[in-house]
Backbone as a ProteinNet text record, in pm:
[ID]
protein_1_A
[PRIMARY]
XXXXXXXXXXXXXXXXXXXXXXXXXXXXXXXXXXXXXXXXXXXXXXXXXXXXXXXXXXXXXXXXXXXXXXXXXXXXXXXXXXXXXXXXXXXXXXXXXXXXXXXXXXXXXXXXXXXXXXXXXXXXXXXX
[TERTIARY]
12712.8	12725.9	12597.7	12563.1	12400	12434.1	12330.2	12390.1	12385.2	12478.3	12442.3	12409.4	12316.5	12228.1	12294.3	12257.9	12345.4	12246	12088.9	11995.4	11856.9	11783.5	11661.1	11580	11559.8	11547.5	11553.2	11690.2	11778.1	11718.1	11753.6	11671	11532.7	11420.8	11256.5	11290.6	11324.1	11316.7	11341.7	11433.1	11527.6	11384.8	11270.1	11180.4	11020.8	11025.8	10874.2	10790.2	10671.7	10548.2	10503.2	10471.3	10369.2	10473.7	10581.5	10690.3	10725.5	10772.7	10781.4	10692.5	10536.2	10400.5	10384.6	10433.4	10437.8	10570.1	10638.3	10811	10784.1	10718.6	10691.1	10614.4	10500.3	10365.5	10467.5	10503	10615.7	10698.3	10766.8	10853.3	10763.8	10697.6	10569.1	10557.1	10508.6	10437.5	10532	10689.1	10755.8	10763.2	10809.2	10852.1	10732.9	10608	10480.7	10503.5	10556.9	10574.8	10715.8	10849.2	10918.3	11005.1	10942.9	10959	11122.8	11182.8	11321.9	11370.8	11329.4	11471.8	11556	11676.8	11745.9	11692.2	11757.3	11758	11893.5	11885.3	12030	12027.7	12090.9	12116.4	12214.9	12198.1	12243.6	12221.5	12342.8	12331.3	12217.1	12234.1	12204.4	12036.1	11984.8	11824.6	11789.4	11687.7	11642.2	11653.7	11723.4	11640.9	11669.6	11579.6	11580.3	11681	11738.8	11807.9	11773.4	11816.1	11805.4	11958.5	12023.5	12142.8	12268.4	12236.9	12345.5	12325.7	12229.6	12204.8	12110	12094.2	11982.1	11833.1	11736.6	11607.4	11522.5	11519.9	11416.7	11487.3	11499.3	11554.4	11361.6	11434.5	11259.3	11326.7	11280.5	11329.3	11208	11259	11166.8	11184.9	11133.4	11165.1	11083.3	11131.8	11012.9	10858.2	10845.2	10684.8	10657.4	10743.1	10684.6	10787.9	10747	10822	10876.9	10978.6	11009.6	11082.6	11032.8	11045.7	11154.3	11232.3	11357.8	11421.9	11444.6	11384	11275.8	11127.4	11046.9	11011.7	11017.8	10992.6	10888.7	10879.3	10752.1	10674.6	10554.7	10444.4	10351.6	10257.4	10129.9	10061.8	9933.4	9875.3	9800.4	9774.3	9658	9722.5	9896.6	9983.7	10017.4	10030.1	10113.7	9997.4	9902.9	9751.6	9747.1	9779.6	9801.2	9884.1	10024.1	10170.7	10142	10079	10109.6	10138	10007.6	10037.9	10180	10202.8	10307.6	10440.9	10479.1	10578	10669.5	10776.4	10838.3	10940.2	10967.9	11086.3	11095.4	11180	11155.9	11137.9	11209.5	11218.3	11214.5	11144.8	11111.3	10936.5	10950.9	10798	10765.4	10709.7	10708.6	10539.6	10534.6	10384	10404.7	10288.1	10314.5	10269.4	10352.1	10332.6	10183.8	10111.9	10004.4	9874.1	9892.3	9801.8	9841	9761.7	9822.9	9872.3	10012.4	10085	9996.1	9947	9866	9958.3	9921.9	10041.1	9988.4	9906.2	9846.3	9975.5	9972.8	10084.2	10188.3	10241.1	10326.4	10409.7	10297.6	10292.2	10322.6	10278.5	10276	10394.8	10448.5	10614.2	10673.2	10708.3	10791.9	10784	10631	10656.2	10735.8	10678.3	10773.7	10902.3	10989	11139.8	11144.6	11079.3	11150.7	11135	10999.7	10990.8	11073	11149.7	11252.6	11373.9	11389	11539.1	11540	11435.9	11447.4	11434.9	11400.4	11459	11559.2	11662.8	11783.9	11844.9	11846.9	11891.8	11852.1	11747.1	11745.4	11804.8	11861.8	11922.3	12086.1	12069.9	12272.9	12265.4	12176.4	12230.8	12231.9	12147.4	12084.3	12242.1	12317.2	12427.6	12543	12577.4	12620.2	12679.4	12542	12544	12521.1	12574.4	12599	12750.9
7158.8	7300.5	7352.4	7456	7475.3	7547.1	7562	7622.7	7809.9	7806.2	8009.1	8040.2	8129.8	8192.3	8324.3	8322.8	8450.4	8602.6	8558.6	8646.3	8647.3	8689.7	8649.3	8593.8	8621.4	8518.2	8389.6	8359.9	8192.1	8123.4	8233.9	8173	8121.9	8155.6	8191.4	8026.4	8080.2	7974.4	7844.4	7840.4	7726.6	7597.1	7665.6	7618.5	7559.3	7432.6	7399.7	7523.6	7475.6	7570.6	7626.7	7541	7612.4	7720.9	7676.2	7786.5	7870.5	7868.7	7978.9	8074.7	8021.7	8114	8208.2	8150.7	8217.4	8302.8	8267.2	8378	8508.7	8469.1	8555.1	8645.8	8631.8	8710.4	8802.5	8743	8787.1	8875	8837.5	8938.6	9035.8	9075.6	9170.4	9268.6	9157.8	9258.3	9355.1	9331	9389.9	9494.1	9490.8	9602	9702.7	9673.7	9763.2	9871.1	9817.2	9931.1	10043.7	9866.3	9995.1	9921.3	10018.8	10009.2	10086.3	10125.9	10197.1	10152.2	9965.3	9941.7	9823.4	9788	9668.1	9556.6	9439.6	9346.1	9277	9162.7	9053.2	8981.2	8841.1	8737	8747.3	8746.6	8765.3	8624.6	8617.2	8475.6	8363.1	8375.9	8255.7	8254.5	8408.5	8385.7	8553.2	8609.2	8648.1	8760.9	8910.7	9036.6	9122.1	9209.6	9382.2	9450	9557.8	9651.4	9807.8	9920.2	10085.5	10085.8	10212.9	10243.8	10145.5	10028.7	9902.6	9806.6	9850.9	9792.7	9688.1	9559.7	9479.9	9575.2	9553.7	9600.2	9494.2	9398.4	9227.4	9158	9061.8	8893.4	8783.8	8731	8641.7	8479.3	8373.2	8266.2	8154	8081.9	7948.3	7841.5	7770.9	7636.9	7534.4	7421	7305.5	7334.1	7372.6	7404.5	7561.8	7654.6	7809.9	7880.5	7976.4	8134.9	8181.5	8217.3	8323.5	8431.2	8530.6	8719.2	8686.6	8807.6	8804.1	9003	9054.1	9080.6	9138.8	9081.5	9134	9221.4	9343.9	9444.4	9451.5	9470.9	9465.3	9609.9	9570.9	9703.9	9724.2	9802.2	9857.8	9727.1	9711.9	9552.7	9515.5	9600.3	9506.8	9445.7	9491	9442.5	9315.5	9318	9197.2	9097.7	9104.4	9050	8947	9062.1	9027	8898	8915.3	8841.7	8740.9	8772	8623.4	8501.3	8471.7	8315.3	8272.6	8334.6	8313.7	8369.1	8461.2	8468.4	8344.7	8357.8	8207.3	8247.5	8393.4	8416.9	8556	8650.5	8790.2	8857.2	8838.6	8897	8803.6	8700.5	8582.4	8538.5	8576.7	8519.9	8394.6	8295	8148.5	8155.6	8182.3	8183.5	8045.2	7968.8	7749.4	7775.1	7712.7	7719.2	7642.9	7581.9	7509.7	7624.1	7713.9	7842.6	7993.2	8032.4	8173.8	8307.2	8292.9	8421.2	8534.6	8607.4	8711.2	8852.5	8858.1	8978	9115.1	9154.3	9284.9	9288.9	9161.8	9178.3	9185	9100.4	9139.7	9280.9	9376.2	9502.1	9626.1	9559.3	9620.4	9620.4	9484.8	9424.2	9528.9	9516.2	9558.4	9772	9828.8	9960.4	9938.2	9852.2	9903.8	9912.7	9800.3	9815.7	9949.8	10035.6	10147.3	10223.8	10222.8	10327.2	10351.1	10166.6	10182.4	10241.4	10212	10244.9	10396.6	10510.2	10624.6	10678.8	10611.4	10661.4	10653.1	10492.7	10503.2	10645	10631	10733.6	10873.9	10925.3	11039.7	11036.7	10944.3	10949.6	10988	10876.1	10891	11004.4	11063.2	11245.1	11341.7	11294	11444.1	11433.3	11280.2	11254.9	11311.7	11327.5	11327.2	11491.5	11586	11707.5	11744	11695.2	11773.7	11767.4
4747.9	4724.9	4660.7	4726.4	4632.5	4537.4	4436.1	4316.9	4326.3	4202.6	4172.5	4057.3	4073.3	3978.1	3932.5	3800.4	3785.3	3748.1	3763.6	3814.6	3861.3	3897.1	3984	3887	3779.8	3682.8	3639.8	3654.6	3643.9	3819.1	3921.1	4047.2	4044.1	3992.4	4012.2	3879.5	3801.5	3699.8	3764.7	3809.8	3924.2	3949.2	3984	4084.5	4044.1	4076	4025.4	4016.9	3899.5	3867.2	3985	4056.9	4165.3	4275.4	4300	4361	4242.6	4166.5	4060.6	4033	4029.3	4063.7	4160.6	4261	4416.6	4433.1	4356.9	4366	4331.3	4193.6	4063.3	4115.8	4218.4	4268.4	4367	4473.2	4554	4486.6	4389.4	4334.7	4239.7	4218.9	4148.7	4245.3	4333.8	4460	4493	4552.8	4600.1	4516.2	4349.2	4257	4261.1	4265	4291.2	4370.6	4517.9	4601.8	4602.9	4548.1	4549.7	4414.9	4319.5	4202.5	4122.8	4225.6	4219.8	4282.8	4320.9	4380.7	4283	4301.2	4204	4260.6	4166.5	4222.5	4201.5	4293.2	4274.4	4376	4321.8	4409.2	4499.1	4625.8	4757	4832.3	4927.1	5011.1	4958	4799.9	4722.4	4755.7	4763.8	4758.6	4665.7	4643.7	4510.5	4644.1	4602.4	4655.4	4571.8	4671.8	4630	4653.4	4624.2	4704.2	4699.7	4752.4	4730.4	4744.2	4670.4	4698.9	4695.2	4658.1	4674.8	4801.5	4854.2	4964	4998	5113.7	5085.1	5127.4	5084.1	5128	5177.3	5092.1	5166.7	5031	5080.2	5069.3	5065.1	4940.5	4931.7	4899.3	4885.7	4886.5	4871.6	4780.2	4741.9	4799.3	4890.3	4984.1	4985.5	5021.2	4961.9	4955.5	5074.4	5179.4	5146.8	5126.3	5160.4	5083.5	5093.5	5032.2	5146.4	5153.3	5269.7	5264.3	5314.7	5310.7	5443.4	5471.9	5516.6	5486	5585.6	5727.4	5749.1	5795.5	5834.2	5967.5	5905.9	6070.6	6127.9	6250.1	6329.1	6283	6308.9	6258.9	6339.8	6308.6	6424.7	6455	6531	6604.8	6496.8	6391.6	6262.9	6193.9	6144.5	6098	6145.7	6314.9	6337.7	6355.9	6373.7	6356	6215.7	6102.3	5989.4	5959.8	6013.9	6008.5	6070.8	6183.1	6292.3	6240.1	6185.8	6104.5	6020.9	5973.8	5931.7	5945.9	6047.4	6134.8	6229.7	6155.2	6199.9	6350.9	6295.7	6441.1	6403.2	6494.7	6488.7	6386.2	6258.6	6130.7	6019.6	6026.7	5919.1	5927	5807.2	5759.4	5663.5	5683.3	5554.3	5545	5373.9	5293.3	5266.6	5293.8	5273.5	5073.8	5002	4908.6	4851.6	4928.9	4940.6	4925.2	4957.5	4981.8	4899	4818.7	4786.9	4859.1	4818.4	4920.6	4922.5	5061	5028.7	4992.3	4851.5	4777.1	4869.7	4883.3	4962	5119.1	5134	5297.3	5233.1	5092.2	5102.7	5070.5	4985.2	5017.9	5107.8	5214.8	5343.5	5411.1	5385.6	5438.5	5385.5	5240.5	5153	5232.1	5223.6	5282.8	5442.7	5482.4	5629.5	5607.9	5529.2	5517.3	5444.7	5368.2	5323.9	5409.1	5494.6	5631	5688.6	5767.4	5820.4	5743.4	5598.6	5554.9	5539.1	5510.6	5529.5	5649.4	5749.5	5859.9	5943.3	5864.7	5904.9	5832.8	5708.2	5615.8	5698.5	5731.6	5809.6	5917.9	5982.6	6144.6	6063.5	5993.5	5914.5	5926.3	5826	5792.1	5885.4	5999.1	6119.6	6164.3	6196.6	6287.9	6192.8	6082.5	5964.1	6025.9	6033.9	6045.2	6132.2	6214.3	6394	6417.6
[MASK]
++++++++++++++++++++++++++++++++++++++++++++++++++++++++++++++++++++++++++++++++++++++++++++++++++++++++++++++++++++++++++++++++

């Protein structure tokens, strides 16, 4: 049974120095951009949320960090991602190498891009 954490805290802590370094940067990075969102342990990995909701999911694993759901973006973006794009919406930083916090920046804006523009579709449909 894997264990539960009772906050992203007790999680990040969970994890050798050198993954705990790389969580910690990861989880920085994300609050930078969106600094109004929560956090909490979800399907037993560290996220964000807006509104009660998930926003990105991050995770410490033997070999890498991994961001969770990553959306597709313009061609410098996915240029950017490639390397470490594992499958449509999963990205793994090798804990061997420093996560580049600037992408993960960039990640973190697209999911709010996308979530205010779900949020604007809810409401246009909302009010018709």
């Amino acid at each position: 049974m894997a264990p539960r954490f009772a906050s992203v805290d007790d999680y990040i802590a969970s994890y050798d120095e050198e993954t705990r370094t790389q969580l910690a940067g990861v989880r920085d990075a994300i609050r930078e951009v969106a600094p109004q969102a929560g956090e909490k342990i979800s399907y037993g990995m560290a996220s964000f949320t807006l509104d009660g909701k998930p926003l990105i999911y991050y995770a410490g694993w033997k070999n890498h960090v991994g961001l969770y759901p990553v959306p597709t973006g313009d061609e410098d973006f996915e240029e950017a991602i490639g390397p470490y794009r594992r499958s449509k919406d999963t990205v793994r930083f090798p804990i061997s190498r420093p996560v580049p916090l600037e992408l993960i920046g960039e990640i973190t804006e697209l999911c709010l891009e996308r979530r205010r523009a779900r949020a604007a579709a809810e409401a246009d449909e909302a009010a018709s």
